[in-house]
Amino acid sequence: MADPDGIDILHVDDDPEFLSVVADLLEKAESRITVQTATTTSEGIEQIEAAAPDCVVADYELPGETGIEFLQTIRETHPNLPFIMLTGRGNEDVASDAIAAGATDYLQKKTAFEHHQVLINRITNAVEQYHATRRASDLQRIRNLVNDINQALVRAESRSAAETRVCEIISDADPYRFAWIGGVDEATQEVIPRASAGIEAAYLDAITVTVDETATGRGPGGTAIRDQRVAVSQDVSDDPTFEPWRDEALERGYKAVAATPLAYEETLYGELVVYADRPNAFTKHEQQLLSELGDDIGHAIHSLELQASLREERNRHQALFANAPTPVIAVDQTDPEYHRIIDVNEAFTDVFGYSADQVIGSDVADAVVPKEGLEEHKQYRQRALAGDSIISEVKRETATGVREFLLHVIPFGTADDDPAYTFAWYTDITERKARKQELERTNTVLQTMVDNLPMGVLIEDADREIILANDQLGETLGVPIDGEELIGRDCARAAKEIQHRFAEPEQFIEKTETHLQQRDFVTNEELVLADDSVVERDYAPYTLPSGQASLWLYRDVTEQKQREQALQHQNERLEEYANIVAHDLRNPLNTAYGQLQLAQNEFDSERLSRASGSIQRGLDLVDDMLTLAQQGDDVDTLRPVALDTEATHCWETVATETGTLEIASDVTIEADPSRFRQLLENLFRNAVDHGGADVTVRVGALSDGFYVEDDGDGIPEDRRESVFEAGSSGDTDGTGFGLAIVKQIARAMEWEVAVTASDDGGARFEFRNVVTHEE
């Protein structure tokens, strides 16, 4: 088995005798060193790929190519591998070229031979630094891996999804090639795979792993379960306990294997087995983290199994949870000391100002309870653990500060009636509290939600009996009936009675019956009433303890549709007007411009030149006005674009041969490529127009966007608010529409744009709220 503390050297030289002597000297002087040799560069490359040495020592003069060329080939796939260049003569140019090509060190052959301790010192120093860097990188990699897995466990909705995602995350991470999770078949004592991911090539079909004392039970897989600990084979090729699976593993590039049990308290849920593409891949620290990861996965599986027992009850509330207009938090309180948030609805994000990722996995107290409310919250927590429902006014921490809410906590029990989960419903009463409005609540979550929804709600059971409705339903559909009158009635008959309220009565009935038959979720279905008002309808099938049920939600969107239609008509008229004006202005201007060009060929007059410039400015003005009128705020699908590539391309369109473009930093952003190029071109032309032909323009990245700045005269502070207005220009030859177009494009892509001063005193345009990607 390979020594994890050893130093493996590959020495490449065309002199076999020199290779042999140096190998003897190094190995005798330093017991940690093992030397492999190669007489050609091709042989050297093969050994690097096969054995992954810790350091390469190579002669400068090699058959067919120089040592530097050999180094350049290595650097294409191994950018950090230590490389020491040897040469038979001292040449500073060679040394300089070697270092420039990425050599770690440089030494004369004579020194390496006669004073081999110098070479040993150079090798050990380079390798130790290489190993330290790799250890630090591996540690961070492992931490990131554990964090990614824990996040995936938090988000997993089922045991199978969690196990599959764990395997996917591990197999996608270097240096792992394959991972699988399995459990023990008590009858056969075999470990049966349940989930896997990575480079497998039917490996699991070809092997058998048991937990007994036979040969198939003495490897990492059997040992981990039998001894309840992390078990490792650091070198598959040399580990006698891995002999039953060695050929299959090596054929697929597996060099090291680790297995960890997945358990929670006294329950064993199986094991996780991980395969790496290099020997000694599992350090002590990595094994410790792997053990902790096994505990985390075991705990997650336990939680997911527990959640499965609650799924039927939770599904009954899911439709209302997702569509609730007030914030809702789902909490796992299986751990009495830690009430973990497992889900929040969209209204929570809107009202509290926190994204789901910011709070899911956190304790409720840490996420939303202010310090002054912690003692009160502890009392509520004890009551919820005892199975009590809670209705109380509370203060909660939001992203914008502390606000007041009406809290309604509903506990849900498992099969043994222990309350394992709660739904916490929040109604923001910060403004309403001053009016002391009486809030009517019932003993069920459904009634609470329905009475407060700003939309028409109707719930019917499998027999089409209406079991819940609100007053808003009648108001939305223009029917003089309240929710209480509808409860208990036949829904099909009630639908027939009000179908005359719809522009297409029969279609209303047919669509309703189709949804009930198909039982698929429907959202934002548009229905036109007889008076031309418009409602949108959602349909959500779900299950009650007594059988199937259906939820209907109706929203009046008449005003919204009218605004959209009016805006569309206005835009169409504006575009038509702009096209007419552009056509009527451009034709005479083009004619006048052509006549002036002919006149300039006959007469050399400054006045003709000025007139020509004015006409050209008029044409530019027409084009800019037409652009503003036609483009509006619509953009095509945003796609990743490279800032440096687009900036360089757009700079080529600017009419200056002496100006300079500098790319200060690069970033990939989400943008409409065509509109983004127009934005950059307008900014570049603005810089040239106001900063002169020799202006320097700089483009760089911000934490949430990018900037474009120049070293021109800048924009006075009192004009920075008005420069984006159409027609505003500090140049008599400008159209005043260039920056207006810039702002319009930024707004269309939902960016924020601001103008300030660059360090050189020029104009600086900053674009924020831009979606960026790491390079």
Short mmCIF file of C-alpha atoms in Angstrom, two decimals, residues 40-305:
data_model
loop_
_atom_site.label_atom_id
_atom_site.label_comp_id
_atom_site.label_asym_id
_atom_site.label_seq_id
_atom_site.Cartn_x
_atom_site.Cartn_y
_atom_site.Cartn_z
CA THR A 40 11.59 9.73 -23.03
CA THR A 41 8.98 12.41 -22.58
CA SER A 42 6.20 10.18 -23.87
CA GLU A 43 7.11 7.54 -21.29
CA GLY A 44 7.16 10.29 -18.67
CA ILE A 45 3.68 11.49 -19.58
CA GLU A 46 2.36 7.92 -19.35
CA GLN A 47 3.84 7.50 -15.86
CA ILE A 48 2.41 10.84 -14.70
CA GLU A 49 -1.07 9.80 -15.75
CA ALA A 50 -0.72 6.30 -14.30
CA ALA A 51 1.10 6.94 -11.00
CA ALA A 52 0.49 10.65 -10.19
CA PRO A 53 3.98 11.44 -8.79
CA ASP A 54 4.55 14.19 -6.22
CA CYS A 55 7.35 15.84 -8.25
CA VAL A 56 8.94 15.66 -11.71
CA VAL A 57 12.70 16.11 -12.23
CA ALA A 58 13.68 16.41 -15.89
CA ASP A 59 16.76 17.14 -17.97
CA TYR A 60 16.63 20.24 -20.18
CA GLU A 61 17.96 18.28 -23.18
CA LEU A 62 15.61 15.37 -23.96
CA PRO A 63 15.12 13.27 -27.09
CA GLY A 64 12.81 14.96 -29.55
CA GLU A 65 12.03 18.05 -27.43
CA THR A 66 13.44 20.25 -24.71
CA GLY A 67 12.66 19.98 -21.05
CA ILE A 68 10.72 23.24 -21.32
CA GLU A 69 8.49 21.79 -24.03
CA PHE A 70 8.00 18.72 -21.83
CA LEU A 71 7.07 21.05 -18.95
CA GLN A 72 4.57 22.91 -21.11
CA THR A 73 2.88 19.62 -22.01
CA ILE A 74 2.62 18.68 -18.31
CA ARG A 75 1.21 22.08 -17.36
CA GLU A 76 -1.76 21.58 -19.71
CA THR A 77 -3.18 18.92 -17.37
CA HIS A 78 -1.20 19.36 -14.14
CA PRO A 79 -0.79 23.11 -13.57
CA ASN A 80 0.49 22.80 -9.97
CA LEU A 81 2.65 19.63 -10.07
CA PRO A 82 6.20 20.47 -8.80
CA PHE A 83 8.74 20.41 -11.66
CA ILE A 84 12.51 20.81 -11.24
CA MET A 85 14.62 21.42 -14.37
CA LEU A 86 18.16 19.99 -14.60
CA THR A 87 20.72 21.05 -17.19
CA GLY A 88 24.29 20.19 -17.96
CA ARG A 89 25.36 23.82 -18.21
CA GLY A 90 24.57 27.01 -16.37
CA ASN A 91 22.54 29.28 -18.58
CA GLU A 92 20.53 32.12 -17.12
CA ASP A 93 18.38 32.29 -20.25
CA VAL A 94 17.42 28.63 -19.83
CA ALA A 95 16.68 29.21 -16.16
CA SER A 96 14.55 32.23 -17.00
CA ASP A 97 12.67 30.32 -19.71
CA ALA A 98 12.10 27.39 -17.33
CA ILE A 99 10.70 29.56 -14.56
CA ALA A 100 8.55 31.48 -17.06
CA ALA A 101 7.15 28.19 -18.36
CA GLY A 102 6.07 27.23 -14.85
CA ALA A 103 9.04 25.30 -13.47
CA THR A 104 9.13 25.12 -9.68
CA ASP A 105 12.93 25.22 -9.52
CA TYR A 106 16.10 25.03 -11.63
CA LEU A 107 19.38 23.22 -10.89
CA GLN A 108 22.54 22.25 -12.75
CA LYS A 109 23.08 18.52 -13.24
CA LYS A 110 26.51 18.75 -11.70
CA THR A 111 25.10 20.25 -8.52
CA ALA A 112 22.30 17.70 -8.39
CA PHE A 113 24.80 14.85 -8.75
CA GLU A 114 27.70 16.02 -6.58
CA HIS A 115 25.55 17.75 -3.97
CA HIS A 116 22.46 15.60 -4.09
CA GLN A 117 21.28 16.92 -0.73
CA VAL A 118 20.63 20.23 -2.46
CA LEU A 119 18.35 18.45 -4.93
CA ILE A 120 16.67 16.57 -2.06
CA ASN A 121 16.03 19.85 -0.24
CA ARG A 122 14.59 21.44 -3.37
CA ILE A 123 12.35 18.41 -3.94
CA THR A 124 11.08 18.12 -0.36
CA ASN A 125 10.42 21.85 -0.08
CA ALA A 126 8.46 21.88 -3.35
CA VAL A 127 6.49 18.74 -2.48
CA GLU A 128 5.68 19.86 1.06
CA GLN A 129 4.37 23.17 -0.25
CA TYR A 130 2.45 21.29 -2.96
CA HIS A 131 0.93 18.94 -0.39
CA ALA A 132 0.07 21.79 1.99
CA THR A 133 -1.71 23.66 -0.78
CA ARG A 134 -3.56 20.53 -1.83
CA ARG A 135 -4.51 19.72 1.78
CA ALA A 136 -5.95 23.19 2.25
CA SER A 137 -7.80 22.87 -1.03
CA ASP A 138 -9.05 19.39 -0.09
CA LEU A 139 -10.24 20.64 3.31
CA GLN A 140 -12.22 23.45 1.73
CA ARG A 141 -13.54 21.06 -0.91
CA ILE A 142 -14.74 18.64 1.77
CA ARG A 143 -16.39 21.41 3.76
CA ASN A 144 -18.16 22.65 0.64
CA LEU A 145 -19.22 19.09 -0.15
CA VAL A 146 -20.65 18.54 3.33
CA ASN A 147 -22.43 21.89 3.17
CA ASP A 148 -23.93 21.07 -0.25
CA ILE A 149 -25.10 17.68 1.00
CA ASN A 150 -26.63 19.13 4.16
CA GLN A 151 -28.45 21.72 2.08
CA ALA A 152 -29.72 18.94 -0.19
CA LEU A 153 -30.87 16.93 2.82
CA VAL A 154 -32.77 19.90 4.14
CA ARG A 155 -34.55 20.32 0.80
CA ALA A 156 -35.19 16.63 0.09
CA GLU A 157 -38.85 15.64 0.05
CA SER A 158 -38.35 11.88 0.30
CA ARG A 159 -35.81 9.33 1.44
CA SER A 160 -35.09 8.12 -2.09
CA ALA A 161 -34.63 11.68 -3.36
CA ALA A 162 -32.26 12.47 -0.48
CA GLU A 163 -30.16 9.34 -1.05
CA THR A 164 -29.98 9.87 -4.80
CA ARG A 165 -29.02 13.54 -4.41
CA VAL A 166 -26.29 12.67 -1.89
CA CYS A 167 -24.77 10.21 -4.37
CA GLU A 168 -25.02 12.76 -7.19
CA ILE A 169 -23.32 15.53 -5.21
CA ILE A 170 -20.47 13.25 -4.07
CA SER A 171 -19.84 11.68 -7.49
CA ASP A 172 -19.76 15.14 -9.11
CA ALA A 173 -17.02 16.30 -6.72
CA ASP A 174 -13.30 15.73 -7.29
CA PRO A 175 -11.67 13.24 -6.60
CA TYR A 176 -14.72 10.98 -6.35
CA ARG A 177 -15.93 8.92 -9.28
CA PHE A 178 -18.81 6.94 -7.85
CA ALA A 179 -21.01 6.71 -4.74
CA TRP A 180 -23.84 4.44 -3.67
CA ILE A 181 -26.13 3.90 -0.69
CA GLY A 182 -27.42 0.49 0.32
CA GLY A 183 -29.09 -1.39 3.14
CA VAL A 184 -28.70 -4.87 4.62
CA ASP A 185 -30.94 -7.73 3.57
CA GLU A 186 -31.29 -9.56 6.88
CA ALA A 187 -32.11 -12.84 5.14
CA THR A 188 -29.00 -12.98 2.93
CA GLN A 189 -26.69 -10.61 4.87
CA GLU A 190 -26.01 -8.83 1.57
CA VAL A 191 -25.84 -5.06 1.20
CA ILE A 192 -28.46 -4.16 -1.43
CA PRO A 193 -27.90 -0.85 -3.31
CA ARG A 194 -30.79 1.66 -3.15
CA ALA A 195 -29.27 4.71 -4.85
CA SER A 196 -26.12 5.46 -6.84
CA ALA A 197 -24.52 8.05 -9.11
CA GLY A 198 -21.30 8.58 -11.03
CA ILE A 199 -19.09 6.43 -13.27
CA GLU A 200 -20.56 3.03 -12.52
CA ALA A 201 -20.59 0.94 -15.73
CA ALA A 202 -22.64 -1.86 -14.10
CA TYR A 203 -20.16 -2.11 -11.20
CA LEU A 204 -22.90 -2.84 -8.67
CA ASP A 205 -24.22 -5.66 -10.86
CA ALA A 206 -20.77 -7.24 -10.91
CA ILE A 207 -20.01 -7.25 -7.18
CA THR A 208 -21.43 -8.69 -3.97
CA VAL A 209 -20.96 -7.03 -0.56
CA THR A 210 -21.94 -8.80 2.65
CA VAL A 211 -21.72 -7.94 6.35
CA ASP A 212 -20.51 -11.34 7.57
CA GLU A 213 -16.94 -12.53 8.17
CA THR A 214 -16.48 -14.02 4.70
CA ALA A 215 -14.18 -12.49 2.07
CA THR A 216 -17.03 -10.36 0.67
CA GLY A 217 -17.69 -8.99 4.13
CA ARG A 218 -14.15 -7.91 5.08
CA GLY A 219 -13.96 -4.90 2.76
CA PRO A 220 -14.97 -1.34 3.64
CA GLY A 221 -18.66 -1.99 2.90
CA GLY A 222 -19.07 -4.96 5.24
CA THR A 223 -16.76 -3.56 7.93
CA ALA A 224 -18.56 -0.19 8.13
CA ILE A 225 -21.90 -1.83 8.91
CA ARG A 226 -20.54 -4.63 11.07
CA ASP A 227 -18.34 -2.38 13.24
CA GLN A 228 -20.49 0.77 12.97
CA ARG A 229 -17.53 2.95 11.91
CA VAL A 230 -15.89 4.47 8.86
CA ALA A 231 -13.93 1.80 6.97
CA VAL A 232 -11.35 2.69 4.29
CA SER A 233 -9.29 0.99 1.62
CA GLN A 234 -6.65 3.61 0.77
CA ASP A 235 -5.11 1.64 -2.13
CA VAL A 236 -7.41 -0.74 -3.96
CA SER A 237 -4.52 -2.19 -5.96
CA ASP A 238 -2.60 -3.27 -2.84
CA ASP A 239 -5.24 -3.87 -0.13
CA PRO A 240 -5.71 -7.63 0.49
CA THR A 241 -9.15 -7.09 2.06
CA PHE A 242 -10.35 -5.58 -1.24
CA GLU A 243 -9.29 -8.55 -3.39
CA PRO A 244 -12.86 -9.75 -4.25
CA TRP A 245 -13.66 -6.47 -6.01
CA ARG A 246 -10.18 -5.28 -7.12
CA ASP A 247 -10.37 -6.04 -10.85
CA GLU A 248 -13.83 -4.53 -11.29
CA ALA A 249 -12.82 -1.42 -9.33
CA LEU A 250 -9.52 -0.81 -11.13
CA GLU A 251 -11.22 -1.33 -14.50
CA ARG A 252 -13.44 1.68 -13.66
CA GLY A 253 -10.66 3.84 -12.26
CA TYR A 254 -11.47 3.36 -8.56
CA LYS A 255 -8.21 3.75 -6.55
CA ALA A 256 -9.52 4.21 -2.98
CA VAL A 257 -12.80 3.38 -1.20
CA ALA A 258 -14.46 4.56 2.02
CA ALA A 259 -17.72 3.46 3.62
CA THR A 260 -19.63 4.97 6.53
CA PRO A 261 -22.75 3.69 8.32
CA LEU A 262 -25.96 5.73 8.14
CA ALA A 263 -27.58 5.58 11.56
CA TYR A 264 -29.75 7.62 13.87
CA GLU A 265 -29.69 6.67 17.54
CA GLU A 266 -30.20 2.88 17.56
CA THR A 267 -31.56 2.60 14.02
CA LEU A 268 -29.24 1.62 11.13
CA TYR A 269 -30.51 2.89 7.78
CA GLY A 270 -27.68 1.44 5.66
CA GLU A 271 -24.34 2.75 4.49
CA LEU A 272 -22.74 5.22 2.09
CA VAL A 273 -19.83 3.92 -0.04
CA VAL A 274 -17.57 6.38 -1.90
CA TYR A 275 -14.95 5.64 -4.59
CA ALA A 276 -12.02 8.00 -5.37
CA ASP A 277 -9.80 8.19 -8.44
CA ARG A 278 -6.51 8.33 -6.49
CA PRO A 279 -4.89 6.33 -3.67
CA ASN A 280 -4.82 7.75 -0.14
CA ALA A 281 -7.74 10.02 -0.99
CA PHE A 282 -9.35 9.74 2.45
CA THR A 283 -7.29 11.64 5.04
CA LYS A 284 -8.00 11.34 8.75
CA HIS A 285 -9.86 14.64 8.67
CA GLU A 286 -11.83 13.54 5.64
CA GLN A 287 -12.75 10.28 7.38
CA GLN A 288 -13.93 12.25 10.41
CA LEU A 289 -16.11 14.46 8.22
CA LEU A 290 -17.36 11.36 6.39
CA SER A 291 -18.42 9.91 9.76
CA GLU A 292 -20.24 13.13 10.64
CA LEU A 293 -21.82 13.13 7.21
CA GLY A 294 -23.09 9.59 7.84
CA ASP A 295 -24.72 10.84 11.05
CA ASP A 296 -26.27 13.77 9.19
CA ILE A 297 -27.64 11.50 6.47
CA GLY A 298 -28.96 9.05 9.07
CA HIS A 299 -30.69 11.88 10.91
CA ALA A 300 -32.11 13.18 7.62
CA ILE A 301 -33.44 9.73 6.68
CA HIS A 302 -35.02 9.43 10.12
CA SER A 303 -36.67 12.82 9.68
CA LEU A 304 -37.87 11.97 6.18
CA GLU A 305 -39.33 8.67 7.39
#
